[in-house]
Short mmCIF file of C-alpha atoms in Angstrom, two decimals:
data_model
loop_
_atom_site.label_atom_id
_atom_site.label_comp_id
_atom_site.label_asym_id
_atom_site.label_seq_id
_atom_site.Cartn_x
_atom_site.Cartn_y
_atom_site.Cartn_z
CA UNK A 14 0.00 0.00 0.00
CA UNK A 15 1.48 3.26 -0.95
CA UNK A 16 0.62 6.61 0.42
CA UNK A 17 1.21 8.86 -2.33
CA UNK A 18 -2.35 8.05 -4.27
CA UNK A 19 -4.16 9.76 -0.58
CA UNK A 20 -2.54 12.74 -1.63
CA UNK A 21 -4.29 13.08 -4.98
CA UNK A 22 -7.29 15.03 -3.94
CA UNK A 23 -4.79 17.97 -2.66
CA UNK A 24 -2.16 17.09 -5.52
CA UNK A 25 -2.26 21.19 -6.69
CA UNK A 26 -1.90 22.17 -2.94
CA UNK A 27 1.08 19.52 -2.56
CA UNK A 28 3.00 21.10 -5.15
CA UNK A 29 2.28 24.54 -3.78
CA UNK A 30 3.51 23.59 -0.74
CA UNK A 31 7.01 21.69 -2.16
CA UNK A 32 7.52 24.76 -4.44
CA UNK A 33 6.99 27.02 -0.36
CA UNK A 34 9.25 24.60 0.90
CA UNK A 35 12.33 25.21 -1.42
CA UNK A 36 11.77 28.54 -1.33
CA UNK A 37 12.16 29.44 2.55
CA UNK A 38 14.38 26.55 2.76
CA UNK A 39 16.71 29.52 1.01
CA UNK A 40 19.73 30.66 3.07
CA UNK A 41 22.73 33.70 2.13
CA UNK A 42 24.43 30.54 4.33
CA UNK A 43 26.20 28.26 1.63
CA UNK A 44 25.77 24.97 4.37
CA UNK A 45 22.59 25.20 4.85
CA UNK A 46 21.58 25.33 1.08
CA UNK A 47 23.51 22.36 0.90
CA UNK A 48 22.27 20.45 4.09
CA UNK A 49 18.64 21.71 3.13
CA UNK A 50 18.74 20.70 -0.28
CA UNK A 51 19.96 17.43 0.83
CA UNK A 52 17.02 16.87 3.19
CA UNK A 53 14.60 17.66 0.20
CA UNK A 54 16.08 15.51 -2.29
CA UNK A 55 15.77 12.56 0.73
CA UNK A 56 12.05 13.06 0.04
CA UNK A 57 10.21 11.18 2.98
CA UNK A 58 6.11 10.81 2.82
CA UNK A 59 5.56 14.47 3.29
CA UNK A 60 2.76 12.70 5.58
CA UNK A 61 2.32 16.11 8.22
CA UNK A 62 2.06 18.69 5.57
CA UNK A 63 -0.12 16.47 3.53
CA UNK A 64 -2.26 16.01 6.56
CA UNK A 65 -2.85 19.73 7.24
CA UNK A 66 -3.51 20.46 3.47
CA UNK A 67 -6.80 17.51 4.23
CA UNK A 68 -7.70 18.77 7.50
CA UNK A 69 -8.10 22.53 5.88
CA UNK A 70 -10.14 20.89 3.00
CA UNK A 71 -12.49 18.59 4.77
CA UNK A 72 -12.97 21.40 7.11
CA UNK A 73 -14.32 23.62 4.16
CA UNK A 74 -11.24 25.78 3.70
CA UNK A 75 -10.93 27.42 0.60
CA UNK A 76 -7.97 29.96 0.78
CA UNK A 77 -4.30 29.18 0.39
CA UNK A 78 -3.02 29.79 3.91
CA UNK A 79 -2.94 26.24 4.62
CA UNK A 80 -0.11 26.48 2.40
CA UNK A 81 2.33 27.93 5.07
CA UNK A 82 0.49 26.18 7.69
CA UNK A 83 1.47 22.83 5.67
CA UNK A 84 5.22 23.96 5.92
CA UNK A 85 5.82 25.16 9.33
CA UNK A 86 5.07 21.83 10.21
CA UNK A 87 7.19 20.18 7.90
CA UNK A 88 9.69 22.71 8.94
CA UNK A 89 9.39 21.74 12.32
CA UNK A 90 9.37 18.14 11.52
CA UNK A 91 12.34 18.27 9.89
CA UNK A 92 14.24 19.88 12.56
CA UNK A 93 13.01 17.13 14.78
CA UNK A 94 14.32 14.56 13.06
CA UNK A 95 17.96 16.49 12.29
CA UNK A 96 18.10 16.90 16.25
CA UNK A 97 16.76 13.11 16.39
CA UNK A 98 19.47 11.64 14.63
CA UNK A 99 22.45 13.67 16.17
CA UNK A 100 20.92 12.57 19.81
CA UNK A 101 20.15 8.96 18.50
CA UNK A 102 23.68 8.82 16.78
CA UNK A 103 21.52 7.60 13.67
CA UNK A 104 23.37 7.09 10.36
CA UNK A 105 20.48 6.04 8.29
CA UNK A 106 17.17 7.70 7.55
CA UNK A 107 14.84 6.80 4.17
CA UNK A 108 17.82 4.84 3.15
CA UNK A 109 20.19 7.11 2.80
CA UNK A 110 23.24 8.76 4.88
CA UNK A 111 21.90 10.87 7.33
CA UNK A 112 22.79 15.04 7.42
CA UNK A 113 25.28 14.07 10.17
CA UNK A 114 26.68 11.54 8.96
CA UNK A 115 27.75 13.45 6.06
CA UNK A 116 28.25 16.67 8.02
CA UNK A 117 28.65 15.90 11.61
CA UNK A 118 26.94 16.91 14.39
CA UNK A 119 27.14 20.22 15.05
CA UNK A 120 26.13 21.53 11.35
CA UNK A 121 23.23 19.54 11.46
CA UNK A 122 21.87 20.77 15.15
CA UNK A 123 22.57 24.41 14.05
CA UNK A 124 20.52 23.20 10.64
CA UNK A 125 17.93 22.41 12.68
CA UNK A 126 17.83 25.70 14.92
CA UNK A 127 17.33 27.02 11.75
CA UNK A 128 14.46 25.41 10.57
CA UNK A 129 12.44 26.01 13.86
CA UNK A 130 13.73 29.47 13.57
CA UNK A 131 12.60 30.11 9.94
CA UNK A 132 8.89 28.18 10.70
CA UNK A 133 8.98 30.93 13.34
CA UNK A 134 9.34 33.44 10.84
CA UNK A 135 6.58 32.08 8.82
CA UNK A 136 4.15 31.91 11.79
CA UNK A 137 4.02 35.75 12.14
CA UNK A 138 3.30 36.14 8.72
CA UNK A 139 0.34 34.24 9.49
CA UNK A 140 -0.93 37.46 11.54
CA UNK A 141 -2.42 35.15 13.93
CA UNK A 142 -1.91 34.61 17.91
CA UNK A 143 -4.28 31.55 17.95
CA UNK A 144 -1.48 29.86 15.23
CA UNK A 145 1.42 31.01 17.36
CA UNK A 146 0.13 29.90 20.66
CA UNK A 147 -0.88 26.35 19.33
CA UNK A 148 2.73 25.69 18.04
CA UNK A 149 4.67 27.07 20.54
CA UNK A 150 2.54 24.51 22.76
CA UNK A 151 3.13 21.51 20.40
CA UNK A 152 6.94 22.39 19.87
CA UNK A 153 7.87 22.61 23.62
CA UNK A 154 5.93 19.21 24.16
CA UNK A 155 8.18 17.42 21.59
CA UNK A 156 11.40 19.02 23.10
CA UNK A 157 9.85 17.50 26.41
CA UNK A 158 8.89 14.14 24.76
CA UNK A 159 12.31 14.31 23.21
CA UNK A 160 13.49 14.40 27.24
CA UNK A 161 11.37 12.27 28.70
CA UNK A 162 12.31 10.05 25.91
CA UNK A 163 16.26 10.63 27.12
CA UNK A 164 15.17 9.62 30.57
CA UNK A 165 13.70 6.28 29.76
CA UNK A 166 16.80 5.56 27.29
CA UNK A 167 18.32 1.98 28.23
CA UNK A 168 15.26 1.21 30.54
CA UNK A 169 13.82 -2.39 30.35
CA UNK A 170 11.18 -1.69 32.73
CA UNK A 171 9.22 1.47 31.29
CA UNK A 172 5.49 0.79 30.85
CA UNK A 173 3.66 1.02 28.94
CA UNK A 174 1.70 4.19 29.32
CA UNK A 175 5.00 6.02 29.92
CA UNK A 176 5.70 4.50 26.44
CA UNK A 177 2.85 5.97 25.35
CA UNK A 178 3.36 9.15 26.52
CA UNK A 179 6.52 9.84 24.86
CA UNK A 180 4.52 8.80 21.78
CA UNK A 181 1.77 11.13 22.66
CA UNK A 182 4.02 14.22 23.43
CA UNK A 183 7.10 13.91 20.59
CA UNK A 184 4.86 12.43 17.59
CA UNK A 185 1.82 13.11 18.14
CA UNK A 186 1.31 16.61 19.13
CA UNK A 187 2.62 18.05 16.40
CA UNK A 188 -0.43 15.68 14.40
CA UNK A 189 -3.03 17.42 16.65
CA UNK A 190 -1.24 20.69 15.96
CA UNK A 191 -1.55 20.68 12.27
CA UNK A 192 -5.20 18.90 11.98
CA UNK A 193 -6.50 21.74 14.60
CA UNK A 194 -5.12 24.82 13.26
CA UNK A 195 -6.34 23.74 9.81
CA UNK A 196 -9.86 23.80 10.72
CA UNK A 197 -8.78 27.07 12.80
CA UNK A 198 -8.45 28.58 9.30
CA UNK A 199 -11.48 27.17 8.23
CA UNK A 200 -13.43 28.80 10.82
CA UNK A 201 -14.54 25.61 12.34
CA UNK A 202 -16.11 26.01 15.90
CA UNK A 203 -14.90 24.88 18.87
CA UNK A 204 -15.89 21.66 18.64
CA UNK A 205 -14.76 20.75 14.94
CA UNK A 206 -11.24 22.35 15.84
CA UNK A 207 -11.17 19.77 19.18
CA UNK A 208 -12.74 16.92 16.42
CA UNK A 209 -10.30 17.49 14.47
CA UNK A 210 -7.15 17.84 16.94
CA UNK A 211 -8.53 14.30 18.51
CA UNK A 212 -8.37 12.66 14.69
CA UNK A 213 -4.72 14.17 14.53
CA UNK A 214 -3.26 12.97 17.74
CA UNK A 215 -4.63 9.34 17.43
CA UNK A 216 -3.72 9.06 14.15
CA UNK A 217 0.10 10.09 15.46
CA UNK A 218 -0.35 7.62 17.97
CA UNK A 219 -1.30 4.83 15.74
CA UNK A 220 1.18 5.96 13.39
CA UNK A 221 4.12 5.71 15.59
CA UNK A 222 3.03 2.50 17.15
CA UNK A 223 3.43 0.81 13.78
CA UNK A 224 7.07 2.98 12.91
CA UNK A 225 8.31 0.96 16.42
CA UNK A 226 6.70 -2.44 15.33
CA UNK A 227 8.83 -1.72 11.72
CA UNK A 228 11.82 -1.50 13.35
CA UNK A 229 11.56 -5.54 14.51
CA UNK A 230 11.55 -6.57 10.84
CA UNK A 231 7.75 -5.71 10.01
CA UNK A 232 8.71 -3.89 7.79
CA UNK A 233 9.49 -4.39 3.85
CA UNK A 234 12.64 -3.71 2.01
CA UNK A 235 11.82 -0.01 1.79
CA UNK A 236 11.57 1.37 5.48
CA UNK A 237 14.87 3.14 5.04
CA UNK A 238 16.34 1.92 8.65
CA UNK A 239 18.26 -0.20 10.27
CA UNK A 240 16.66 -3.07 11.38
CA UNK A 241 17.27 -2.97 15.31
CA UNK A 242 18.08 0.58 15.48
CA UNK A 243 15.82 0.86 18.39
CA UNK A 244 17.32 -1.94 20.38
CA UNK A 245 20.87 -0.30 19.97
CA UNK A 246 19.60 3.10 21.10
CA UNK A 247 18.17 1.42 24.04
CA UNK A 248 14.68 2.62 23.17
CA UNK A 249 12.43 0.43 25.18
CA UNK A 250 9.21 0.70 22.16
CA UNK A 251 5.78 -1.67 22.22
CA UNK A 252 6.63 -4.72 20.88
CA UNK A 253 9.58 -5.23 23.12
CA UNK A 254 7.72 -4.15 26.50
CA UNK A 255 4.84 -5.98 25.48
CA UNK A 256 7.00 -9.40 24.96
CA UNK A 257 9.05 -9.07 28.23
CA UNK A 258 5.48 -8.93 29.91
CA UNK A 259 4.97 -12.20 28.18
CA UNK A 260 7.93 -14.13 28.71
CA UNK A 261 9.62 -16.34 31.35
CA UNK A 262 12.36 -14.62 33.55
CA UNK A 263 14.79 -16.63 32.05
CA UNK A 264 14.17 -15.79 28.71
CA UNK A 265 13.36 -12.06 29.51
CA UNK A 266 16.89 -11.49 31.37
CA UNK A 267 18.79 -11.50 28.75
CA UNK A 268 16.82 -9.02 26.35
CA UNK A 269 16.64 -6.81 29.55
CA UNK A 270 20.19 -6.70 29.42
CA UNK A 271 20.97 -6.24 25.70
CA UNK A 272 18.47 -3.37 25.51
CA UNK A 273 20.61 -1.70 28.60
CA UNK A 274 23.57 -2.82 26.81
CA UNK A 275 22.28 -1.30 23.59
CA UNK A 276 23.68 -4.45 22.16
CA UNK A 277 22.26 -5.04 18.60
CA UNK A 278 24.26 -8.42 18.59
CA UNK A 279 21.54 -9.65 20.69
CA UNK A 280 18.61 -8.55 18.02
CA UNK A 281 17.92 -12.90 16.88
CA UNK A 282 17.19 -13.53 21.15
CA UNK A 283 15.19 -10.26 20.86
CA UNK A 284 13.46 -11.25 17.59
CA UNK A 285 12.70 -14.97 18.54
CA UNK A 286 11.63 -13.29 21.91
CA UNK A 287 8.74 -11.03 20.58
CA UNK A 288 8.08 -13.78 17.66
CA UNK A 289 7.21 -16.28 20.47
CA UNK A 290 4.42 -13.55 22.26
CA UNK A 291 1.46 -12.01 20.90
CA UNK A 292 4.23 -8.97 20.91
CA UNK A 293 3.74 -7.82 17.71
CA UNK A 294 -0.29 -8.71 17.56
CA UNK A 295 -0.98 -6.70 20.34
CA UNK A 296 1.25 -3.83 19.04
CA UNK A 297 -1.06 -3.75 15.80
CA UNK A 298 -4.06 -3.76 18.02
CA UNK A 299 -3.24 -1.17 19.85
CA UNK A 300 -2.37 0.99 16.78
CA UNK A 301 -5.57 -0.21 15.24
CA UNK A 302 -7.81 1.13 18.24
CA UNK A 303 -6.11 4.39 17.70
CA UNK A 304 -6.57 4.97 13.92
CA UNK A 305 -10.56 3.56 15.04
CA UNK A 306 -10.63 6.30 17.38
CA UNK A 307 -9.26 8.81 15.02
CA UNK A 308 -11.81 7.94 12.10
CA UNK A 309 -14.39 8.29 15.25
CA UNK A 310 -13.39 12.16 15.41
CA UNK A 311 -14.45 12.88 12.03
CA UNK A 312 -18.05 12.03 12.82
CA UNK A 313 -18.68 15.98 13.08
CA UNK A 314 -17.67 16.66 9.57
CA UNK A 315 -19.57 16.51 5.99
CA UNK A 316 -19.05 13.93 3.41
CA UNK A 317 -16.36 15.28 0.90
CA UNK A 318 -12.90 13.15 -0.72
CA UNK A 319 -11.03 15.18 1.51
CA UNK A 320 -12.56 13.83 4.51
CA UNK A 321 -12.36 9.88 3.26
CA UNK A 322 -8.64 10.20 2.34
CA UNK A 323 -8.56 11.07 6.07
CA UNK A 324 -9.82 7.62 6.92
CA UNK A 325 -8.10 6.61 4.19
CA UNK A 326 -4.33 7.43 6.21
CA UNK A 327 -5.74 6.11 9.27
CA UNK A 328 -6.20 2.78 7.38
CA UNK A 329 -2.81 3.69 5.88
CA UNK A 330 -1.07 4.55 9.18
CA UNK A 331 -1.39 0.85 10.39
CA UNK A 332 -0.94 -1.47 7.07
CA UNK A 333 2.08 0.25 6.13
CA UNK A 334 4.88 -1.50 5.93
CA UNK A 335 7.27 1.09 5.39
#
């Protein structure tokens, strides 16, 4: 199943928005050009721009703000992930060499300051305190997901809700962000705009539920990581807390200490481990209530293409495979 067909009914805005991207991507800075053009040319779903670009449409916008809506959140995405990877000491994303990899460290965190800088930038232009009070919100939740996430790093006994929470605060805030403030533009009441921050938020749930199942070989050829990455990074994630609940002591010591270890060496135990549990079963359940929940939200909102390729990526956001 491949996402880019859902993104057909807002194909004109998606180009818009690619074309806004490039453009305040622009820097008098030669490195970040270079680092920036590097991160477009890695492509990746375009999944959170795409999603506010929906949102605005099935909430019965018809301007073009969404436009720079759709980019300050990939903008803010993107400096996510450049921050991600220098914390995570990452050297692969979408299958290629990541930025620091290539550039090191400290050109790709500055990168990054940049980007949330520059989606900044674009945020006043939207004239709108509403806008810049939602985003500030989201952003300093994912910097505190991002440290809560730090916290937990190498722990074999975080539960599952605290798993969850992480989830809640680093992915899927920024979900509910988008989804609400495009139906702030559309001049949605009160209760749309919550409707439609609920669809985005369980939908980021669901969606990073599956990303952590991928990264115990769910996934097909095309996921663009390292199988295991997780388990190295000591990232205690759903499938693995779900199977040491399952198994014996015995069999569970050992996975307890590779994921303190970070020790990717141990990944077959860790494999054969969640392969012997309803690990991976209950994983996709849980996802699946959460993309159930998010179609759920859009109960409040009139039939239109916009709004079924909305329950359209919720089906997406757990079938994936990549």
């Amino acid at each position: 199943m491949s996402i880019q067909p859902l993104f057909e009914p807002v194909e004109d805005d998606m180009r818009a928005v690619d074309a806004l991207i490039r453009q305040r991507l622009n820097s008098d800075v030669v490195l970040i050009n270079t680092l920036g053009e590097y991160i477009i040319a890695s492509g990746g779903k375009r999944l959170r721009p795409a999603l506010v670009l929906l949102a605005a449409r099935a909430s019965g916008y018809t301007g073009d703000q969404h436009h720079l809506l759709a980019t300050i959140i990939e903008f803010i995405h993107t400096a996510t992930l450049l921050h991600d990877d220098v914390v995570d000491e990452s050297t692969l994303r979408r299958g290629r060499d990541t930025a620091n990899t290539l550039w090191g460290n400290d050109a790709s965190v500055l990168t990054g300051d940049f980007l949330y800088s520059r989606a900044f930038q674009m945020m006043v232009e939207l004239d709108s305190f509403q806008i810049m009070r939602v985003l500030a919100d989201a952003t300093n939740r994912i910097a505190e997901g991002e440290v809560m996430q730090l916290m937990h790093s190498h722990d074999p006994d975080l539960a599952e809700k605290d798993y969850l929470e992480v989830v809640d605060r680093k992915t899927a805030s920024l979900f509910a962000a988008g989804c609400r403030l495009a139906a702030e533009l559309a001049g949605c009441d009160a209760a749309r705009c919550d409707a439609m921050a609920t669809y985005g938020r369980h939908l980021g749930v669901a969606f990073q539920v599956i990303d952590d199942s991928l990264d115990y070989g769910r996934g097909d050829g095309d996921y663009g990581k390292n199988v295991g990455d997780d388990l190295a990074e000591g990232k205690a994630t759903l499938p693995l807390i779900r199977a040491l609940s399952q198994v014996e002591t015995a069999v569970g010591e050992p996975i307890r200490r590779a994921l303190r270890d970070g020790d990717r060496d141990a990944l077959d135990d860790v494999l054969k481990a969640i392969e012997s549990t309803d690990a991976m079963e209950y994983t996709c359940r849980r996802a699946e209530g959460e993309a159930d929940k998010a179609v759920a939200a859009l109960d409040v909102f009139d039939e239109s293409p916009f709004k079924a390729t909305l329950v359209s990526l919720a089906e997406f956001s757990v079938q994936r495979r990549y």
